[in-house]
mmCIF file of C-alpha atoms in Angstrom:
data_model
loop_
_atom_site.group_PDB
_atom_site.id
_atom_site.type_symbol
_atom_site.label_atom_id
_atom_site.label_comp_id
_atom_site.label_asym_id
_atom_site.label_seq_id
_atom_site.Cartn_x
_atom_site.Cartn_y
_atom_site.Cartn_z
ATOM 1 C CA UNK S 1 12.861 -2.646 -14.715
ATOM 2 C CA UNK S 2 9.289 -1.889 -13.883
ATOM 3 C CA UNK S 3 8.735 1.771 -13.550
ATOM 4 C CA UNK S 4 5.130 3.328 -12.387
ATOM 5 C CA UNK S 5 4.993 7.551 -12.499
ATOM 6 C CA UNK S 6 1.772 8.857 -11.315
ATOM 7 C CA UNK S 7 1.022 12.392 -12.467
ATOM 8 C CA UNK S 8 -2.376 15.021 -12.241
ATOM 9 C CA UNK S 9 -2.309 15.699 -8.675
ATOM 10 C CA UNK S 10 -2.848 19.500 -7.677
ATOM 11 C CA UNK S 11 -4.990 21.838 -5.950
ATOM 12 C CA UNK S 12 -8.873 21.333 -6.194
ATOM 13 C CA UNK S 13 -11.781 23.020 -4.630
ATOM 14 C CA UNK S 14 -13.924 20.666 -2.676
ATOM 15 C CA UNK S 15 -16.490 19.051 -4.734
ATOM 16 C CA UNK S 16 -13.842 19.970 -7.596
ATOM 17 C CA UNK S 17 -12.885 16.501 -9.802
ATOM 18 C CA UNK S 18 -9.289 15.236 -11.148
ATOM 19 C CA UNK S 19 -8.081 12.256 -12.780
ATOM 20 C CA UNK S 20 -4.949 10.695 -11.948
ATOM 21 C CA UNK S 21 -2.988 9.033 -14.296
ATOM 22 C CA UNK S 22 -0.225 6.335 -13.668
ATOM 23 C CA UNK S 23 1.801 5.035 -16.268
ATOM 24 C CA UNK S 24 3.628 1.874 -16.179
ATOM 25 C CA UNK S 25 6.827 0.565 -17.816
ATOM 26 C CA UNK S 26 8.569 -2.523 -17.621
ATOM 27 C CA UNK S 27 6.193 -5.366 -17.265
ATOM 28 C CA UNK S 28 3.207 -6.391 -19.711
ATOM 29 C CA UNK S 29 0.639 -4.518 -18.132
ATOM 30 C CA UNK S 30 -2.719 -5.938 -18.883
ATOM 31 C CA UNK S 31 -1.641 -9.290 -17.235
ATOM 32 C CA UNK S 32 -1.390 -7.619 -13.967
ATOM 33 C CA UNK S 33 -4.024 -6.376 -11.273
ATOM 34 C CA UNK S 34 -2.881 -2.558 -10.403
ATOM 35 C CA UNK S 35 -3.993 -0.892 -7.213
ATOM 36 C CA UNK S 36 -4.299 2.956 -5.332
ATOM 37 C CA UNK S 37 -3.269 3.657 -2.263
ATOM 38 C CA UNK S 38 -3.341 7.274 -0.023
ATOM 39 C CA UNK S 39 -1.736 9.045 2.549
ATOM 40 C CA UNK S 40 -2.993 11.930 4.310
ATOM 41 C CA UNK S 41 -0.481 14.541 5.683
ATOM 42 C CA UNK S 42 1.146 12.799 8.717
ATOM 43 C CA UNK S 43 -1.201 9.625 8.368
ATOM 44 C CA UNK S 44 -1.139 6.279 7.618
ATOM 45 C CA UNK S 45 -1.529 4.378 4.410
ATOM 46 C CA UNK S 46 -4.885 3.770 3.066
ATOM 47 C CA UNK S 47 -5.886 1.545 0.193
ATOM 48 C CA UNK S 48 -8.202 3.386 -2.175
ATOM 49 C CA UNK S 49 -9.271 1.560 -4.626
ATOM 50 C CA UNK S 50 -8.120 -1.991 -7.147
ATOM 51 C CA UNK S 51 -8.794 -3.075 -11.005
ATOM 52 C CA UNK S 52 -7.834 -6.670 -12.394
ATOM 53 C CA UNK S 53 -5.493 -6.611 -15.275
ATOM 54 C CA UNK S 54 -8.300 -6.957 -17.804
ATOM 55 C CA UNK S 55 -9.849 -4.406 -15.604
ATOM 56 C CA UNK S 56 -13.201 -6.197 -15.618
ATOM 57 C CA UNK S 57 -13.233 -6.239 -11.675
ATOM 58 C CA UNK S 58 -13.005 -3.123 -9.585
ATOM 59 C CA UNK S 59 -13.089 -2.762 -6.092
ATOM 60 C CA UNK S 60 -13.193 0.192 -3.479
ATOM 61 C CA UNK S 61 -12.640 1.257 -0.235
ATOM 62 C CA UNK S 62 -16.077 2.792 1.146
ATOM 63 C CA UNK S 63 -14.806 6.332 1.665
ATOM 64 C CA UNK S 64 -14.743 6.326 -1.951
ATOM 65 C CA UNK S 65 -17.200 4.089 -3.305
ATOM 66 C CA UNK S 66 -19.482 6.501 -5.748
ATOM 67 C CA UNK S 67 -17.276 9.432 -6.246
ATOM 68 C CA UNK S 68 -13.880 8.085 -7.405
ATOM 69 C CA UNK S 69 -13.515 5.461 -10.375
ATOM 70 C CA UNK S 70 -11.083 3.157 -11.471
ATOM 71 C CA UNK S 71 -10.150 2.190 -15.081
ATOM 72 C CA UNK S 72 -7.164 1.501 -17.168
ATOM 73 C CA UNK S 73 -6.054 1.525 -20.541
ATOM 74 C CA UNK S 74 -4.224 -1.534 -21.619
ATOM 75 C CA UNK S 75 -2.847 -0.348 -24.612
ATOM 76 C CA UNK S 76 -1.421 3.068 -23.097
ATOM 77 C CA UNK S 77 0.057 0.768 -20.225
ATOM 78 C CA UNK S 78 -1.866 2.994 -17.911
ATOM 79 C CA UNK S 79 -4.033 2.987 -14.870
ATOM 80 C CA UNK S 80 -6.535 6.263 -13.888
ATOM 81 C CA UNK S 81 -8.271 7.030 -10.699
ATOM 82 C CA UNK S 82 -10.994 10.059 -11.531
ATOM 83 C CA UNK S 83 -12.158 11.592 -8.483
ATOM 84 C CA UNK S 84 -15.203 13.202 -8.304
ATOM 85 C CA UNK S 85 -16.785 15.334 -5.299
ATOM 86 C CA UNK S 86 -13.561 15.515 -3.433
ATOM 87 C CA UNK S 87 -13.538 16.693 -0.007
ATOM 88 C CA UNK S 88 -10.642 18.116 2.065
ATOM 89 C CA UNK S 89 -10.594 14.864 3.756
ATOM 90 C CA UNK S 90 -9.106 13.138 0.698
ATOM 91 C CA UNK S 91 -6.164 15.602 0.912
ATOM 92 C CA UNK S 92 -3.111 13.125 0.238
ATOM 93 C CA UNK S 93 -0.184 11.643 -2.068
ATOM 94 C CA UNK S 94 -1.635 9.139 -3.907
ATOM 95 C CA UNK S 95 0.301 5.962 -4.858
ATOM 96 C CA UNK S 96 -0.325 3.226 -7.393
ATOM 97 C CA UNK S 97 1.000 0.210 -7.049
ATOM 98 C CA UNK S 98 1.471 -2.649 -9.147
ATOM 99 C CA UNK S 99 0.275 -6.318 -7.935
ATOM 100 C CA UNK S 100 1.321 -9.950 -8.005
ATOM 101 C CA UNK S 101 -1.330 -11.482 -10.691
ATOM 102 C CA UNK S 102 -3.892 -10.269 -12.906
ATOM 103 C CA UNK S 103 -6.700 -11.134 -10.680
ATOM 104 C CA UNK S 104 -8.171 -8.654 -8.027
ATOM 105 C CA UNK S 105 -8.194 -11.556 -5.110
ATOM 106 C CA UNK S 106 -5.355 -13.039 -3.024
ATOM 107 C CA UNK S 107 -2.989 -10.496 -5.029
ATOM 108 C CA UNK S 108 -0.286 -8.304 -2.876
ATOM 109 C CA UNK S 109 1.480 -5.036 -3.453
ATOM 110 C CA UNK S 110 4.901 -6.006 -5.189
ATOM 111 C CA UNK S 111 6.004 -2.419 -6.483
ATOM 112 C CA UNK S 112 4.748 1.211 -5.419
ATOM 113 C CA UNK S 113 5.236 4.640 -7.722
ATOM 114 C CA UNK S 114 6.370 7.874 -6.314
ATOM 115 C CA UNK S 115 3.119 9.123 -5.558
ATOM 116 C CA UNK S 116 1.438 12.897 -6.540
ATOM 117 C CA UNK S 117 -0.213 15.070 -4.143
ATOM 118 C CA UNK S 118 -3.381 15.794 -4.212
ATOM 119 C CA UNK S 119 -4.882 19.026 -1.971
ATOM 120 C CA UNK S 120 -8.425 19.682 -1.995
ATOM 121 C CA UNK S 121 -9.228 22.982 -0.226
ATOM 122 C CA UNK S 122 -10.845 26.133 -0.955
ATOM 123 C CA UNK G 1 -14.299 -4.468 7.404
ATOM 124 C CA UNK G 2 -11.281 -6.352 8.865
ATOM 125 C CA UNK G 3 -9.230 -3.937 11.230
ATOM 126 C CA UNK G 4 -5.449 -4.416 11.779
ATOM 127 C CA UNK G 5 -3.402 -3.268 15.090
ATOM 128 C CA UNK G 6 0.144 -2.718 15.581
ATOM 129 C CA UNK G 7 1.607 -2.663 17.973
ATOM 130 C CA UNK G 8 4.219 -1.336 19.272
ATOM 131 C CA UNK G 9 3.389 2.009 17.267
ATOM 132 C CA UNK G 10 6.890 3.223 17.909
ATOM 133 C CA UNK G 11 9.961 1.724 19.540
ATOM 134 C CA UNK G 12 13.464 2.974 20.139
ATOM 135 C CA UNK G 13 16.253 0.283 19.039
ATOM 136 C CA UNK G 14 20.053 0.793 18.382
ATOM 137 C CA UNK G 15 22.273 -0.340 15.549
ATOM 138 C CA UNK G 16 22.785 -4.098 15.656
ATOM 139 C CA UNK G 17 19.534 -5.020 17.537
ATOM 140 C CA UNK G 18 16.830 -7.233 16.813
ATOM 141 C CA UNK G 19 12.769 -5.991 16.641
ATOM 142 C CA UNK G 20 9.876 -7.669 16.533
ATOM 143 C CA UNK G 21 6.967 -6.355 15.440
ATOM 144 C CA UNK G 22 2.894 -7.186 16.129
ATOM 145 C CA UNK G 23 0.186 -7.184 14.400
ATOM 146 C CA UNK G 24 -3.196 -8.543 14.800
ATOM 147 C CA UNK G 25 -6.252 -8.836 12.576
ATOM 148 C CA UNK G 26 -10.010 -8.653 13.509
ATOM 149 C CA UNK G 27 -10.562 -11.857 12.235
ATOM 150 C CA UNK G 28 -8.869 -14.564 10.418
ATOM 151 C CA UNK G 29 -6.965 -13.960 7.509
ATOM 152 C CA UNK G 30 -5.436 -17.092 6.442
ATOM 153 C CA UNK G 31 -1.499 -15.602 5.724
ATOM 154 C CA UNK G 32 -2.525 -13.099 3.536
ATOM 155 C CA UNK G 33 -0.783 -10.787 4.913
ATOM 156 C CA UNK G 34 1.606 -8.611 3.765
ATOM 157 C CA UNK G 35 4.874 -6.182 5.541
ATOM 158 C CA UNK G 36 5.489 -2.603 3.969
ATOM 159 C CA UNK G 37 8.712 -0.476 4.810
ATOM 160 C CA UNK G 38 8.047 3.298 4.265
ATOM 161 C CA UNK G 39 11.128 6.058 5.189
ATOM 162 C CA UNK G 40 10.275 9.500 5.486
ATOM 163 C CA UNK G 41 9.259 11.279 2.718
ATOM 164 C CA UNK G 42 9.317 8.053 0.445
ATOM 165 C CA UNK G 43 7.245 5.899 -1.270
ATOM 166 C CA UNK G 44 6.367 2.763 0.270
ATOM 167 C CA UNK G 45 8.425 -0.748 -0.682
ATOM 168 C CA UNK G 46 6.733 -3.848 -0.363
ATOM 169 C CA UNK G 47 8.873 -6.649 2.252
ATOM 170 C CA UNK G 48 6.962 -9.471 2.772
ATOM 171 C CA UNK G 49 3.570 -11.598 1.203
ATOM 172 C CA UNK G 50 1.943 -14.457 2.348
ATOM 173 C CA UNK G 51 2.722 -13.209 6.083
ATOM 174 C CA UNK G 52 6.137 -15.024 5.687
ATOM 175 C CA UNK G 53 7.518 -14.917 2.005
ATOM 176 C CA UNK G 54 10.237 -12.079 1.390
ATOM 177 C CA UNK G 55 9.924 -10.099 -1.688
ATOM 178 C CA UNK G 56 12.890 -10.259 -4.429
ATOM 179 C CA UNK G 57 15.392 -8.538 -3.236
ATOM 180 C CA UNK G 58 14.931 -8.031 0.236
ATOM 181 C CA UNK G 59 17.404 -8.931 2.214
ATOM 182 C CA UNK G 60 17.472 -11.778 4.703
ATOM 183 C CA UNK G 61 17.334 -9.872 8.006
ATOM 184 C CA UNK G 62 13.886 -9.585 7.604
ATOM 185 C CA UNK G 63 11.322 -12.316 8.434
ATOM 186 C CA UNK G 64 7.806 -12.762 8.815
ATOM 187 C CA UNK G 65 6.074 -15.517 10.878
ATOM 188 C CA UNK G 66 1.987 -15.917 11.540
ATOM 189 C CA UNK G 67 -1.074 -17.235 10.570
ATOM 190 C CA UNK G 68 -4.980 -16.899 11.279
ATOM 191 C CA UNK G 69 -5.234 -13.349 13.376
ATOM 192 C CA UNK G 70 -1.497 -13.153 14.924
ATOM 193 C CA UNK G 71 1.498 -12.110 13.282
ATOM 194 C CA UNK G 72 4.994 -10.902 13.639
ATOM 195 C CA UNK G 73 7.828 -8.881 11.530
ATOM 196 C CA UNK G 74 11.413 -9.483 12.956
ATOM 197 C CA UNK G 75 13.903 -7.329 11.474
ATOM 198 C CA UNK G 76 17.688 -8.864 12.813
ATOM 199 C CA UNK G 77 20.725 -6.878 13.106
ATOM 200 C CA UNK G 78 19.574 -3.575 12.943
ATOM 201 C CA UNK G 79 20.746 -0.983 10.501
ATOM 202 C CA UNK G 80 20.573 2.697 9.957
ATOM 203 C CA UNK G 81 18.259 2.141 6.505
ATOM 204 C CA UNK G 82 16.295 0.088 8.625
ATOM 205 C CA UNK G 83 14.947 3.066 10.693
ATOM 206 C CA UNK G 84 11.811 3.682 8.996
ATOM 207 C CA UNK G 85 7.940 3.217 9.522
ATOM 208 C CA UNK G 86 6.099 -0.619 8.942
ATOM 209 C CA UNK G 87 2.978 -1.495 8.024
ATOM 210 C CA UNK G 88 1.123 -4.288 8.047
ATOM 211 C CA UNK G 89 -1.382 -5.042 5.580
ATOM 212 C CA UNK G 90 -4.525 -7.526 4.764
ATOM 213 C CA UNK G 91 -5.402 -8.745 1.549
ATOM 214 C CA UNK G 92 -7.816 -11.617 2.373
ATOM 215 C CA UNK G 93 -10.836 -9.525 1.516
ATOM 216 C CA UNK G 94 -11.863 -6.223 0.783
ATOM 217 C CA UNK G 95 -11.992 -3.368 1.314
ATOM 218 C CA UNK G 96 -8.358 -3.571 1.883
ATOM 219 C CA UNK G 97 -6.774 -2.568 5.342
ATOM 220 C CA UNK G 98 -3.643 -1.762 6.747
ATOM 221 C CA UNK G 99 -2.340 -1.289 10.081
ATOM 222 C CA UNK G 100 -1.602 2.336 11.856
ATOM 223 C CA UNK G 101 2.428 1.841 11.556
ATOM 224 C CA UNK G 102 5.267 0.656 13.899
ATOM 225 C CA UNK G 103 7.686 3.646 13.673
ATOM 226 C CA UNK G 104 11.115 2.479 14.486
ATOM 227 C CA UNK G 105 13.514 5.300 15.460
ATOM 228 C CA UNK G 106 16.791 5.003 16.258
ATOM 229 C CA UNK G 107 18.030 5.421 20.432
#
């Protein structure tokens, strides 16, 4: 059963950093492309950022190009987001999510973790 | 960026009925196109890919139709886990987007 627990979400200060760590179970994880997604308090879903399963292509959404980065560790079976320079407006629960194939393109959302919160304010 | 729109962005339905749901992209995006279900205070689950292919283990009731900019989520026979929030979602290029939600809530 594939089984994705995010964890490192808390309370920053803005322009604080924190790395988010997801680690996934159930499924040989370097053959598939892995994904972040956020919600904001009462908002909608917004993707964040992508890595391909050999995590040689990254992609990101512009509100987060140059301050947050993508990587993964294939051997730990686990995916990171560090976040750098936050700002209040990145106040959300942040998902990963695992994808259909190991490439970064044409590749959907097939199953989501339970998110962790992350608050940025002074 | 390609922008998606829902629409309705809420709608009232009773047990048993039949919804459809609307969503339009900016631009063309083939039928890559995927349907999220997210209930309050959960994480979201993933329904449909390829704007008309149901995930593994989703049940029937749901269906997806479209292709190009127009496309539609029709959930049949309406049930009280089915009251919940649905996205629409683009994966034709990046960065990815989603649509603002379709809350269905019950009458």
């Amino acid at each position: 059963e594939v089984h994705l627990l995010e964890s490192g979400g808390g309370l920053v200060q803005p322009g604080g950093s924190l790395r988010l760590s997801c680690a996934a179970s159930g499924f040989t994880f370097s053959s598939y492309a892995m994904t972040w997604v956020r919600q904001a308090p009462g908002k909608g879903l917004e993707w964040v950022s992508g890595i391909s399963g050999s995590g040689g292509g990254t992609y990101y959404a512009d509100s987060v190009k140059g301050r947050f980065t993508i990587t993964r560790d294939n051997s730990k079976s686990t995916l990171y987001l560090q976040m750098n320079s936050l700002r209040a407006e990145d106040t959300a629960i942040y998902y990963c999510a695992k994808l259909s194939s190991t490439g970064g393109w044409y590749t959907y959302f097939v199953y989501w973790g339970q998110g962790t919160l992350v608050t940025v304010s002074s | 960026d390609i922008q998606m729109t829902q629409s309705p962005s809420s709608l009232s339905a009773s047990v048993g009925d039949r919804v459809t749901i609307t969503c339009r992209a900016s631009q063309g995006i083939s039928n890559y196109l995927a349907w999220v279900q997210q209930k309050p205070g959960k994480a979201p689950k993933s329904l449909i890919y390829a704007a008309s292919s149901l995930q593994s283990g989703v049940p029937s009731k749901f269906s997806g139709s479209g292709s190009g900019a127009d496309f539609t989520l029709t959930i049949t026979s309406l049930q009280p886990e089915d009251f919940a929030t649905y996205y629409c979602q683009q994966y034709d290029s990046y960065p990815w987007t989603f649509g603002q939600g379709t809350k269905v809530e019950v009458k």
